[in-house]
Amino acid sequence: MTRLAGKVLCVDDEPGIVRSLQWLLQKQFEVFTATGGAEALELVKQHDFDVVISDQRMPAMTGVEVLREVRRLSPRTMRILLTGYTDMQAIVRSVNESEVFRFINKPWNISELPKVVAQAITIAKTQPVEAPAPEVSDDAPIVANGERILVIDDDPDMGRAVSDLVGASAIVSYTRNLADAVGILNAEPISVIISETRVGSIDATRLVRLMKSKHPEIVTVMLTAESDADTITTLINQGQIYRFVPKPIRTGYLKLVLQSALRKHSALASDPALTFRHTVEATSAGAMESLMSDVRQAAPHAETAAAAKSGGFMASLGAGFRRLFGAG
Amino acid sequence: MQFRLVRYFTLASLGMFALVALSLIYFERQQGNFFRQTGDEQRTFFGEVQQSFAKQQEESARRDLLTIHESGNVNLTRLFANALWEKDFAPFVAQVQAIDVDGCQAIADITDDQGKKAVPPEKKACFADIGKRITTLPGFKAIDAKVFDSMKKSTVFKIKVFDLRGITVYSSEHAQMGEDKSTNEGWRSAAFDGVPKSELTHRGKFSAFEGVVENRDLISSYLPVLDPGSSRIVGVFEVYSDVTPFLKQIQQTSAQIRATAAGNQQKLEAAGAENQAAVDATSHRQLATIAALLALLFGALLVIVTRADRIIQQQEADRAQVHQQLAQSEKMASLGQMVAGVAHQLNTPLAFSQNNILMVKDALQSMELPMKVAGRLSSILEDVEGDKVTIKVSQLKANLDKLQDGNVDVAMLQEMLKDVLGGIDQMSELVVNLRDFTRLDRAATTNADLNKSLHTVAYIAQTVIPKNIELIEEYGELPEVECNPSQLNQVFLNLINNAAQAIEGPGRIRVRSSAAGDKVRIEVQDNGRGIPDHVLPNIFDLYYTTKPAGEGTGLGLAIARNIVTEHGGDISVSTRVGVGTTFTVTLPVRQQPPLAKAA
């Protein structure tokens, strides 16, 4: 029996769950269990865990809170959130505060879970950790070095707000349709994508997920007015989105998010190895094709610069998609 | 009782209209009568005025006639006296004075049957004798001839001369000579007062100068004769003059006036009748118009009211439907929340049970080969006598890995299955509680152990509310309560959910029960944020909610209060901002008969 020298901590207030996880994982990994947040954090202080798996719904401390503390105490530890049914607010916080690696739904798949844990352990053991971010105050100016930011949103105010915030230090491209977004992504290296989950009638999360699978150094910030837990779970697991911002958005909060996204990008760019920490699940097959056909259908109705030269548009759009995401 | 708008309106307005119509008819009739009476009075007055006018006119004409003729007679008498008295009548009268009349005058008058004084025939005869004696006096014939001569062809029909004793000294009708007029009013007035006295009379037959005339109107005047050159009365003339044509004229004029007056009266009456008819017709028209207008008004109002009634009924139905839909959606929302909580609660035992069973299944599979080997070995051992056996292990060695895989910790597998059984217990507990909560398979109203109900609700609620909220159950001894437990469960779940929503972060909810007399008391107390003063008065109001639109229906507490009230109970709240809120439900142990039905 080959036992990977990986240390895993499982946290759930239900003893049945932690025992199950222990039995499932103990063949391959060294498994510790805790039935409460305080106990878990005590163990984190004593041991150097590669992975912490925590249930969200627990008395005293929620899973998001436990994982946030784990991130603070041990940045190299990969964090996985286990949930049955959970509320939107918890998911948003898991993205923004705990920067979780994966969401795992109960009941889990007993063949998949050990694989995800193994992948996380590999990343934790082999990949460097970025330096902890210094605390920044609200009124500090945004630090940027000519990075390119792409804003995809139906609301032009969003593009303007981002432009105003970064000033001349970064280049902001705004578009309200995905065809243009594909064009822009092809034309220039983009550092940060700020995108609404739905643009027009098209689900834009596929573009973000596809971009992230091919270009892990791009930092993605999702905006949304609606709140669908499934969308965000998918975005975490397949898109490794950096921040999730529910609308309506306060300017101060947007500024904080932008600041940290730009910093994240410079870290990822300076050390490509860091991007492994944000490895995504394989996007479902046909995601590119379905996105392409949606964009094509929407294109004639969109008042885009590209649409004007309608002749070569379809061809150039197809080529753009292929160039961006590869043939397969 | 239901308010029947159309029926009440119809009855009230028809009654009112009938009253209005009756009073209008009454006043119209009064007015008509007044007109009629006034018209009658006017006509009568006018007729009387005309009558009196005609009468006055005739009277004045007669008076004028009398006055004119009297003065004419006075002049005539003067002329006559001047012409005849001195030379002819004075000596003749002096002769007559010689005749003694006292004997005749001494004969007493008699009183007739009617009490009137009358002259007895012997007295008349006595004076007639005196008359005969006068006619035999010398000079009579000459005077008589002179009188006839001068009066011929005039309107004077007769002349009499009296001496101061009242004796008829001369009369153009000879039969009257000698008559005594001393008691006559006219003679006395002329003889004693010197005032002429006239009288208009109608005579069927009359002896005039020209002979006997018939049907004449005559004016007779007693006129004093004065001694020429002095104012001494020496005798009295009586002159009869004919005024028949004048009087006829007067009577004609008067008749004309009377006819005109009658015509006028007739015209006036015709006009009055016409006016009355016109007034009556107008009044009928007026009544008919008002009746028609009232009917129109009633019709219009009836249409409006009917329509309003229909709209109100429609709105009422809509409202009831909306309310029902909202109540349904409220129930669905809390049901949905409950289902989500239950699903999560179910998920945990499900997750580890599934995991464990799959692992046990894998382990059993890996145990297949070692078990076979062990089985084979045991059959070999059965056949072997003695205590040594030789086994070829080359094949077994080749499968050593699999045999080692099968070397699983059976105690661990037992642990796993024990956990699965525990998980199944959790799931069945949940199912039992769910069934107790919904009570779909029980009677609606029953005698229930509310502590058990509360525990079920607390169990269900715990699946939904955040885990950092502690739910403490403190139940006292309770009698069985006659109620609809399913409805009360809804109330208790609503109160516990509300309590949980009032708590931010960690908190505590206490559910308490106690009995007091024939009532039970259930309290749900939280240590949440409390209810602000401006919200507190409205919390039981229908559709009132502090949650954003789309999240709360504002029905939860309204429905809760409704259910409690239907049970004959009471729900109250006490709160302190920042400290917490306590909802208290008080329920009677036994239902009042009508309420038992409603609940």
Coordinates of C-alpha atoms in Angstrom, one line a residue, chain B residues 23-484:
Chain B
S23 CA -96.0 64.2 -0.6
L24 CA -95.8 65.8 -4.0
I25 CA -99.3 64.6 -4.9
Y26 CA -100.6 65.9 -1.5
F27 CA -99.0 69.3 -2.0
E28 CA -100.2 69.5 -5.6
R29 CA -103.7 68.7 -4.5
Q30 CA -103.5 71.3 -1.8
Q31 CA -102.4 73.8 -4.3
G32 CA -105.2 72.9 -6.7
N33 CA -107.7 73.2 -3.9
F34 CA -106.3 76.5 -2.9
F35 CA -106.5 77.7 -6.5
R36 CA -110.1 76.5 -6.8
Q37 CA -111.1 78.1 -3.6
T38 CA -109.4 81.3 -4.4
G39 CA -111.0 81.3 -7.9
D40 CA -114.5 80.6 -6.4
E41 CA -114.0 83.4 -3.8
Q42 CA -112.9 85.8 -6.5
R43 CA -115.8 85.0 -8.7
T44 CA -118.3 85.3 -5.9
F45 CA -116.8 88.5 -4.8
F46 CA -116.7 89.8 -8.4
G47 CA -120.4 88.7 -8.9
E48 CA -121.4 90.4 -5.7
V49 CA -119.6 93.6 -6.7
Q50 CA -121.3 93.6 -10.0
Q51 CA -124.7 92.9 -8.5
S52 CA -124.3 95.6 -6.0
F53 CA -123.0 98.0 -8.6
A54 CA -126.1 97.3 -10.8
K55 CA -128.4 97.7 -7.8
Q56 CA -126.7 101.0 -6.8
Q57 CA -126.9 102.3 -10.3
E58 CA -130.6 101.6 -10.4
E59 CA -131.2 103.0 -7.0
S60 CA -129.3 106.1 -7.8
A61 CA -131.1 106.4 -11.1
R62 CA -134.4 106.1 -9.3
R63 CA -133.4 108.6 -6.7
D64 CA -132.2 111.0 -9.3
L65 CA -135.5 110.5 -11.2
L66 CA -137.4 111.2 -8.0
T67 CA -135.3 114.2 -7.1
I68 CA -135.6 115.7 -10.6
H69 CA -139.4 115.1 -10.7
E70 CA -139.9 116.4 -7.2
S71 CA -138.0 119.6 -8.0
G72 CA -140.0 119.8 -11.2
N73 CA -143.2 119.3 -9.3
V74 CA -142.1 121.9 -6.8
N75 CA -141.7 124.4 -9.7
L76 CA -144.9 123.2 -11.2
T77 CA -146.7 123.7 -7.9
R78 CA -145.3 127.2 -7.7
L79 CA -146.4 128.0 -11.1
F80 CA -149.8 126.4 -10.4
A81 CA -150.1 128.2 -7.1
N82 CA -149.1 131.5 -8.6
A83 CA -151.6 130.9 -11.3
L84 CA -154.5 129.4 -9.5
W85 CA -154.1 129.8 -5.7
E86 CA -154.8 133.5 -5.1
K87 CA -157.7 133.9 -7.5
D88 CA -159.3 130.5 -7.5
F89 CA -158.2 128.1 -4.8
A90 CA -157.8 130.5 -1.8
P91 CA -161.5 131.5 -1.8
F92 CA -162.5 127.9 -2.5
V93 CA -160.4 126.6 0.4
A94 CA -161.9 129.3 2.6
Q95 CA -165.3 128.0 1.6
V96 CA -164.4 124.4 2.5
Q97 CA -163.1 125.6 5.9
A98 CA -166.7 126.3 6.7
I99 CA -167.5 122.6 6.5
D100 CA -167.0 120.9 9.8
V101 CA -164.9 117.7 9.6
D102 CA -164.2 117.1 13.3
G103 CA -167.2 114.7 13.4
C104 CA -165.6 112.5 10.8
Q105 CA -162.1 112.8 12.2
A106 CA -163.4 111.7 15.6
I107 CA -164.4 108.3 14.3
A108 CA -161.8 106.0 15.7
D109 CA -159.6 103.9 13.5
I110 CA -159.9 100.2 13.8
T111 CA -157.2 97.6 14.1
D112 CA -157.4 94.8 11.6
D113 CA -156.4 91.1 11.9
Q114 CA -152.7 91.7 11.2
G115 CA -152.5 94.4 13.9
K116 CA -152.5 97.2 11.3
K117 CA -154.5 100.3 11.9
A118 CA -157.1 100.7 9.2
V119 CA -159.8 103.3 8.5
P120 CA -163.2 102.0 9.1
P121 CA -165.8 102.2 6.2
E122 CA -168.1 104.6 8.1
K123 CA -165.2 107.0 8.5
K124 CA -164.5 106.7 4.7
A125 CA -168.2 107.2 4.0
C126 CA -168.2 110.3 6.3
F127 CA -165.3 111.9 4.4
A128 CA -166.9 110.9 1.1
D129 CA -170.0 112.8 2.2
I130 CA -167.8 115.8 2.9
G131 CA -166.3 115.4 -0.6
K132 CA -169.7 115.4 -2.1
R133 CA -170.6 118.6 -0.2
I134 CA -167.3 120.2 -1.5
T135 CA -168.1 119.3 -5.1
T136 CA -171.5 121.0 -4.6
L137 CA -169.8 124.2 -3.5
P138 CA -170.0 127.1 -6.0
G139 CA -166.8 127.7 -8.0
F140 CA -165.8 124.0 -8.0
K141 CA -166.8 123.4 -11.6
A142 CA -164.8 126.5 -12.7
I143 CA -161.7 125.4 -10.8
D144 CA -162.0 121.8 -12.1
A145 CA -162.3 123.1 -15.6
K146 CA -159.3 125.4 -15.2
V147 CA -157.1 122.5 -13.7
F148 CA -158.1 120.1 -16.5
D149 CA -157.4 122.8 -19.0
S150 CA -153.9 123.6 -17.8
M151 CA -152.8 120.0 -17.1
K152 CA -154.0 118.5 -20.3
K153 CA -151.3 116.9 -22.5
S154 CA -148.7 117.1 -19.6
T155 CA -147.1 114.3 -17.7
V156 CA -149.1 115.3 -14.7
F157 CA -151.8 112.7 -14.3
K158 CA -153.5 114.0 -11.2
I159 CA -153.6 116.9 -8.9
K160 CA -154.9 117.1 -5.3
V161 CA -155.2 120.0 -3.0
F162 CA -155.4 119.7 0.8
D163 CA -156.2 122.2 3.4
L164 CA -154.3 122.4 6.6
R165 CA -156.7 120.0 8.3
G166 CA -155.7 117.3 5.8
I167 CA -159.0 117.3 4.0
T168 CA -158.9 116.8 0.2
V169 CA -160.2 120.0 -0.9
Y170 CA -159.8 119.2 -4.6
S171 CA -158.8 116.1 -6.6
S172 CA -158.7 115.7 -10.3
E173 CA -160.2 112.3 -9.6
H174 CA -163.4 113.5 -8.1
A175 CA -164.1 110.3 -6.1
Q176 CA -161.3 111.1 -3.8
M177 CA -162.6 114.5 -2.8
G178 CA -163.1 114.9 1.0
E179 CA -160.6 112.2 1.9
D180 CA -158.6 112.8 5.1
K181 CA -154.8 112.7 4.8
S182 CA -154.0 114.2 8.1
T183 CA -152.2 111.0 9.2
N184 CA -150.3 110.7 5.9
E185 CA -146.5 111.0 6.2
G186 CA -146.1 113.0 3.0
W187 CA -148.9 115.5 3.9
R188 CA -147.5 116.0 7.4
S189 CA -144.1 116.6 6.1
A190 CA -145.3 119.2 3.6
A191 CA -147.9 120.8 5.9
F192 CA -146.0 121.0 9.1
D193 CA -142.3 121.0 8.0
G194 CA -142.7 122.7 4.6
V195 CA -140.6 119.9 3.1
P196 CA -141.8 118.3 -0.1
K197 CA -142.1 114.5 0.1
S198 CA -142.1 112.3 -3.0
E199 CA -142.8 108.7 -3.7
L200 CA -142.4 106.4 -6.7
T201 CA -145.2 103.9 -7.1
H202 CA -146.5 101.5 -9.7
R203 CA -150.2 101.6 -10.4
G204 CA -152.0 98.9 -12.3
K205 CA -155.0 101.2 -13.0
F206 CA -155.0 105.0 -12.5
S207 CA -157.5 107.7 -13.2
A208 CA -155.7 110.4 -15.0
F209 CA -156.9 113.6 -16.7
E210 CA -157.1 111.8 -19.9
G211 CA -159.0 109.0 -18.5
V212 CA -158.1 105.7 -16.9
V213 CA -154.5 104.5 -17.6
E214 CA -153.0 101.2 -16.9
N215 CA -149.5 100.0 -15.7
R216 CA -147.9 103.2 -14.9
D217 CA -145.0 104.3 -12.8
L218 CA -145.9 107.4 -11.0
I219 CA -144.2 109.9 -8.8
S220 CA -146.5 111.5 -6.3
S221 CA -145.2 114.6 -4.4
Y222 CA -146.8 116.3 -1.5
L223 CA -145.8 119.9 -1.9
P224 CA -146.4 122.8 0.6
V225 CA -148.2 125.8 -0.8
L226 CA -146.9 129.0 0.5
D227 CA -148.9 132.2 0.7
P228 CA -147.5 134.3 -2.1
G229 CA -145.0 136.8 -0.8
S230 CA -144.5 135.0 2.5
S231 CA -143.3 131.7 3.8
R232 CA -146.5 130.8 5.4
I233 CA -147.9 127.4 4.5
V234 CA -151.5 127.7 3.4
G235 CA -152.1 124.4 1.9
V236 CA -150.7 121.2 0.4
F237 CA -150.6 120.1 -3.3
E238 CA -150.3 116.5 -4.3
V239 CA -149.1 116.1 -7.9
Y240 CA -148.9 112.7 -9.7
S241 CA -146.6 112.7 -12.6
D242 CA -145.9 109.8 -15.0
V243 CA -142.4 108.5 -15.1
T244 CA -143.1 105.2 -16.8
P245 CA -140.8 105.8 -19.8
F246 CA -138.0 107.1 -17.6
L247 CA -138.3 104.3 -15.3
K248 CA -138.4 101.8 -18.2
Q249 CA -135.2 103.4 -19.4
I250 CA -133.7 103.1 -16.0
Q251 CA -134.9 99.5 -15.8
Q252 CA -133.5 98.8 -19.2
T253 CA -130.1 100.3 -18.4
S254 CA -130.1 98.4 -15.2
A255 CA -131.1 95.2 -17.0
Q256 CA -128.3 95.8 -19.5
I257 CA -125.8 96.3 -16.7
R258 CA -127.1 93.2 -15.0
A259 CA -126.9 91.2 -18.2
T260 CA -123.3 92.5 -18.8
A261 CA -122.5 91.6 -15.2
A262 CA -124.0 88.1 -15.7
G263 CA -122.0 87.8 -18.9
N264 CA -118.9 88.9 -17.2
Q265 CA -119.6 86.5 -14.4
Q266 CA -120.1 83.7 -16.8
K267 CA -117.0 84.6 -18.7
L268 CA -115.1 84.8 -15.4
E269 CA -116.5 81.4 -14.4
A270 CA -115.5 79.9 -17.7
A271 CA -112.1 81.5 -17.4
G272 CA -111.8 80.2 -13.8
A273 CA -112.8 76.7 -14.9
E274 CA -110.4 76.9 -17.7
N275 CA -107.6 78.1 -15.4
Q276 CA -108.5 75.4 -12.9
A277 CA -108.3 72.8 -15.7
A278 CA -105.1 74.3 -16.9
V279 CA -103.7 74.3 -13.3
D280 CA -104.9 70.7 -12.9
A281 CA -103.4 69.6 -16.2
T282 CA -100.1 71.4 -15.3
S283 CA -100.1 69.8 -11.9
H284 CA -100.7 66.3 -13.5
R285 CA -98.0 66.9 -16.0
Q286 CA -95.7 68.1 -13.3
L287 CA -96.5 65.0 -11.2
A288 CA -96.0 62.7 -14.3
T289 CA -92.7 64.4 -15.1
I290 CA -91.5 64.1 -11.6
A291 CA -92.6 60.5 -11.4
A292 CA -90.8 59.8 -14.7
L293 CA -87.7 61.6 -13.4
L294 CA -87.8 59.7 -10.2
A295 CA -88.2 56.5 -12.1
L296 CA -85.3 57.5 -14.3
L297 CA -83.2 58.4 -11.3
F298 CA -84.1 55.1 -9.6
G299 CA -83.2 53.2 -12.8
A300 CA -79.8 55.0 -13.1
L301 CA -79.0 54.5 -9.5
L302 CA -80.1 50.9 -9.7
V303 CA -77.8 50.4 -12.6
I304 CA -74.9 52.1 -10.8
V305 CA -75.5 50.2 -7.5
T306 CA -75.9 46.9 -9.3
R307 CA -72.7 47.5 -11.1
A308 CA -71.0 48.7 -7.9
D309 CA -72.3 45.6 -6.1
R310 CA -71.0 43.4 -8.8
I311 CA -67.6 45.1 -8.7
I312 CA -67.5 44.9 -4.9
Q313 CA -68.4 41.3 -5.0
Q314 CA -65.8 40.7 -7.7
Q315 CA -63.2 42.5 -5.7
E316 CA -64.2 40.6 -2.6
A317 CA -63.9 37.4 -4.5
D318 CA -60.5 38.5 -5.9
R319 CA -59.3 39.6 -2.5
A320 CA -60.3 36.3 -1.0
Q321 CA -58.6 34.5 -3.9
V322 CA -55.5 36.6 -3.6
H323 CA -55.5 36.1 0.2
Q324 CA -55.9 32.4 -0.3
Q325 CA -53.2 32.3 -2.9
L326 CA -50.9 34.3 -0.6
A327 CA -51.7 32.1 2.3
Q328 CA -51.0 29.1 0.1
S329 CA -47.7 30.6 -1.1
E330 CA -46.8 31.5 2.5
K331 CA -47.5 27.9 3.4
M332 CA -45.5 26.8 0.3
A333 CA -42.6 29.1 1.2
S334 CA -42.4 27.8 4.8
L335 CA -42.8 24.3 3.4
G336 CA -40.0 24.9 0.9
Q337 CA -37.8 26.2 3.7
M338 CA -38.7 23.1 5.7
V339 CA -38.0 20.8 2.8
A340 CA -34.6 22.4 2.2
G341 CA -33.8 22.0 5.9
V342 CA -35.0 18.4 5.9
A343 CA -33.0 17.7 2.8
H344 CA -29.9 19.0 4.4
Q345 CA -30.7 17.1 7.6
L346 CA -31.2 14.0 5.5
N347 CA -28.1 14.6 3.5
T348 CA -25.7 14.1 6.3
P349 CA -26.6 10.5 7.4
L350 CA -27.2 9.8 3.7
A351 CA -23.6 10.9 2.8
F352 CA -21.8 8.9 5.4
S353 CA -24.1 5.9 5.1
Q354 CA -23.6 5.8 1.3
N355 CA -19.8 6.2 1.8
N356 CA -19.7 3.4 4.4
I357 CA -21.8 1.0 2.4
L358 CA -19.8 1.5 -0.7
M359 CA -16.6 0.9 1.3
V360 CA -18.0 -2.2 2.9
K361 CA -19.1 -3.4 -0.5
D362 CA -15.6 -2.9 -1.8
A363 CA -14.1 -4.6 1.2
L364 CA -16.5 -7.6 0.8
Q365 CA -15.4 -7.8 -2.8
S366 CA -11.8 -7.9 -1.8
M367 CA -12.6 -10.5 0.8
E368 CA -14.0 -12.9 -1.9
L369 CA -10.6 -14.6 -2.7
P370 CA -9.4 -15.0 0.8
M371 CA -12.8 -16.4 1.8
K372 CA -12.6 -18.9 -1.1
V373 CA -9.1 -19.9 0.0
A374 CA -10.2 -20.2 3.5
G375 CA -13.2 -22.3 2.4
R376 CA -11.1 -24.6 0.3
L377 CA -8.6 -25.0 3.2
S378 CA -11.5 -25.9 5.6
S379 CA -12.8 -28.6 3.2
I380 CA -9.3 -30.0 2.8
L381 CA -8.9 -30.0 6.6
E382 CA -12.2 -31.8 6.9
D383 CA -10.9 -34.7 4.6
V384 CA -7.5 -35.0 6.2
E385 CA -6.8 -37.4 9.0
G386 CA -3.8 -36.6 11.0
D387 CA -2.3 -33.2 11.6
K388 CA -0.1 -32.5 8.5
V389 CA -1.2 -31.3 5.1
T390 CA 0.9 -30.4 2.1
I391 CA -0.5 -27.5 0.0
K392 CA 0.9 -26.1 -3.3
V393 CA 1.1 -22.4 -2.7
S394 CA 2.5 -21.3 -6.1
Q395 CA -1.0 -20.2 -7.3
L396 CA -1.7 -18.6 -4.0
K397 CA 1.5 -16.7 -4.1
A398 CA 0.7 -15.3 -7.5
N399 CA -2.5 -13.8 -6.0
L400 CA -0.8 -12.7 -2.8
D401 CA -1.7 -9.0 -3.4
K402 CA -5.3 -9.8 -3.6
L403 CA -5.2 -12.0 -0.6
Q404 CA -3.5 -9.2 1.3
D405 CA -6.1 -6.7 0.1
G406 CA -8.7 -8.9 1.6
N407 CA -7.0 -8.9 4.9
V408 CA -9.4 -6.1 6.0
D409 CA -10.2 -5.0 9.5
V410 CA -13.5 -6.6 10.1
A411 CA -14.0 -4.7 13.3
M412 CA -13.7 -1.5 11.2
L413 CA -16.4 -2.8 8.7
Q414 CA -18.6 -3.5 11.7
E415 CA -18.0 0.0 12.9
M416 CA -18.9 1.3 9.4
L417 CA -22.2 -0.7 9.4
K418 CA -22.9 0.5 12.9
D419 CA -22.6 4.1 11.7
V420 CA -24.9 3.2 8.7
L421 CA -27.5 1.9 11.2
G422 CA -27.1 5.0 13.2
G423 CA -27.6 7.0 10.0
I424 CA -30.8 5.0 9.2
D425 CA -32.0 5.8 12.8
Q426 CA -31.4 9.5 12.2
M427 CA -33.3 9.3 8.9
S428 CA -36.3 7.4 10.4
E429 CA -36.4 9.8 13.3
L430 CA -36.7 12.6 10.7
V431 CA -39.4 10.8 8.9
V432 CA -41.4 10.2 12.1
N433 CA -41.0 13.8 13.1
L434 CA -42.1 14.9 9.6
R435 CA -45.2 12.7 9.8
D436 CA -45.9 14.1 13.3
F437 CA -45.5 17.6 12.0
T438 CA -47.8 17.3 9.0
R439 CA -50.3 14.9 10.6
L440 CA -51.9 14.3 7.3
D441 CA -53.0 10.8 8.4
R442 CA -54.7 12.0 11.6
A443 CA -58.0 13.6 12.5
A444 CA -57.9 17.4 12.1
T445 CA -59.2 18.2 15.6
T446 CA -58.1 15.9 18.4
N447 CA -56.8 15.9 22.0
A448 CA -53.1 16.5 21.5
D449 CA -50.0 16.5 23.7
L450 CA -48.7 19.9 22.8
N451 CA -45.3 19.1 24.4
K452 CA -44.9 16.4 21.8
S453 CA -46.0 18.8 19.1
L454 CA -43.6 21.4 20.3
H455 CA -40.8 18.9 20.3
T456 CA -41.6 17.9 16.7
V457 CA -41.7 21.5 15.6
A458 CA -38.4 22.2 17.4
Y459 CA -36.8 19.2 15.7
I460 CA -38.0 20.3 12.3
A461 CA -37.0 23.9 13.0
Q462 CA -33.6 22.9 14.0
T463 CA -32.9 21.6 10.5
V464 CA -33.6 25.0 9.1
I465 CA -32.2 27.5 11.6
P466 CA -28.5 28.3 11.7
K467 CA -26.6 25.8 13.8
N468 CA -25.1 28.6 16.0
I469 CA -28.6 29.2 17.4
E470 CA -29.3 27.0 20.4
L471 CA -32.8 25.8 20.7
I472 CA -33.7 25.1 24.3
E473 CA -36.9 23.2 25.1
E474 CA -38.4 23.6 28.6
Y475 CA -41.7 21.9 28.9
G476 CA -43.9 21.8 31.9
E477 CA -46.7 19.3 32.7
L478 CA -49.6 19.9 30.2
P479 CA -53.0 18.4 30.0
E480 CA -54.1 17.2 26.6
V481 CA -55.4 20.1 24.6
E482 CA -58.4 19.9 22.2
C483 CA -57.0 21.5 19.1
N484 CA -56.0 21.2 15.5

